[in-house]
């Protein structure tokens, strides 16, 4: 904002725009990062959980910088029965984890 003040008077619109960019978005991003870190599957079906995970991922991308970090975070948020079924699987991409989880979920539904 200092640069803008050096050019002359800062209008209310310009001030508000810069304020939102610098402070509001930062607060919103932190809030979404926190939501991402606490995300658990709980009562969601696997596809809902995956979608919610990916929606929040754009705000927390630096927290899970590699595919393996994303796989671990996604797996850790799954319900226990699904995590238990994945114990011997070492997926290389998120898609493999999601597909295996869907298969295990379908098998558990048959019980």
Coordinates of C-alpha atoms in Angstrom, one line a residue:
X1 CA 0.0 0.0 0.0
X2 CA 3.0 2.3 0.6
X3 CA 3.7 2.2 -3.2
X4 CA 0.1 3.4 -3.9
X5 CA 0.3 6.2 -1.3
X6 CA 3.5 7.5 -3.0
X7 CA 1.5 7.8 -6.2
X8 CA -1.2 9.9 -4.6
X9 CA -4.4 9.4 -2.7
X10 CA -5.5 5.8 -2.3
X11 CA -9.2 5.4 -3.1
X12 CA -11.5 3.4 -0.9
X13 CA -12.0 0.8 -3.6
X14 CA -8.3 0.3 -4.1
X15 CA -7.7 0.2 -0.3
X16 CA -10.4 -2.4 0.2
X17 CA -9.1 -4.5 -2.7
X18 CA -5.6 -4.5 -1.4
X19 CA -6.8 -5.1 2.2
X20 CA -8.8 -8.2 1.1
X21 CA -5.8 -9.5 -0.9
X22 CA -3.3 -9.1 1.9
X23 CA -5.3 -9.9 5.0
X24 CA -8.7 -11.5 4.3
X25 CA -7.5 -14.0 1.9
X26 CA -4.6 -14.9 4.2
X27 CA -7.0 -15.5 7.0
X28 CA -9.3 -17.5 4.8
X29 CA -6.4 -19.6 3.5
X30 CA -5.2 -20.4 7.0
X31 CA -8.8 -21.4 7.9
X32 CA -8.9 -23.8 4.9
X33 CA -5.5 -25.2 5.8
X34 CA -6.7 -25.9 9.3
X35 CA -9.8 -27.5 7.9
X36 CA -7.6 -29.6 5.5
X37 CA -5.4 -30.8 8.4
X38 CA -8.5 -31.9 10.4
X39 CA -10.3 -33.5 7.5
X40 CA -11.6 -37.1 8.3
X41 CA -13.9 -39.3 6.2
X42 CA -16.3 -39.9 9.1
X43 CA -19.7 -40.3 7.6
X44 CA -18.8 -39.3 4.0
X45 CA -18.6 -41.9 1.3
X46 CA -15.2 -42.3 -0.3
X47 CA -15.9 -40.2 -3.4
X48 CA -17.3 -37.3 -1.2
X49 CA -14.2 -37.5 1.1
X50 CA -11.9 -37.5 -2.0
X51 CA -13.7 -34.5 -3.5
X52 CA -13.6 -32.6 -0.2
X53 CA -9.9 -33.5 0.2
X54 CA -9.1 -32.1 -3.3
X55 CA -11.2 -29.0 -2.8
X56 CA -9.2 -28.1 0.3
X57 CA -5.9 -29.2 -1.2
X58 CA -5.6 -26.0 -3.2
X59 CA -5.3 -24.1 0.0
X60 CA -2.9 -26.5 1.7
X61 CA -0.7 -27.5 -1.2
X62 CA 2.5 -26.6 0.6
X63 CA 1.6 -28.8 3.5
X64 CA 1.6 -31.9 1.2
X65 CA 4.1 -31.1 -1.5
X66 CA 4.5 -34.5 -3.1
X67 CA 2.1 -37.2 -4.3
X68 CA 3.3 -39.5 -1.5
X69 CA 2.5 -36.8 1.1
X70 CA -1.0 -36.4 -0.4
X71 CA -1.5 -40.2 -0.4
X72 CA -0.5 -40.5 3.3
X73 CA -2.8 -37.6 4.3
X74 CA -5.7 -38.9 2.4
X75 CA -5.2 -42.4 3.8
X76 CA -4.8 -41.2 7.3
X77 CA -8.3 -39.5 7.2
X78 CA -10.1 -42.7 6.1
X79 CA -12.3 -44.6 8.5
X80 CA -10.5 -47.4 10.4
X81 CA -11.9 -50.3 8.4
X82 CA -10.7 -48.8 5.1
X83 CA -7.3 -48.0 6.5
X84 CA -7.0 -51.5 7.8
X85 CA -7.7 -52.9 4.3
X86 CA -5.0 -50.7 2.8
X87 CA -2.2 -51.8 5.2
X88 CA -0.3 -53.7 2.6
X89 CA -0.9 -51.4 -0.3
X90 CA 1.7 -48.8 -1.3
X91 CA 0.0 -46.7 -4.0
X92 CA 2.2 -44.5 -6.1
X93 CA -0.6 -42.1 -7.1
X94 CA -3.7 -40.9 -5.3
X95 CA -6.0 -42.5 -7.9
X96 CA -4.6 -46.0 -7.0
X97 CA -5.5 -45.3 -3.3
X98 CA -9.0 -44.1 -4.1
X99 CA -9.7 -47.0 -6.4
X100 CA -8.5 -49.5 -3.8
X101 CA -10.5 -47.8 -1.1
X102 CA -13.6 -48.0 -3.2
X103 CA -13.1 -51.7 -3.8
X104 CA -12.6 -52.3 0.0
X105 CA -15.6 -50.2 0.8
X106 CA -17.7 -52.3 -1.7
X107 CA -16.5 -55.5 -0.1
X108 CA -17.3 -54.2 3.4
X109 CA -20.8 -53.4 2.2
X110 CA -21.3 -57.0 1.2
X111 CA -20.7 -58.3 4.8

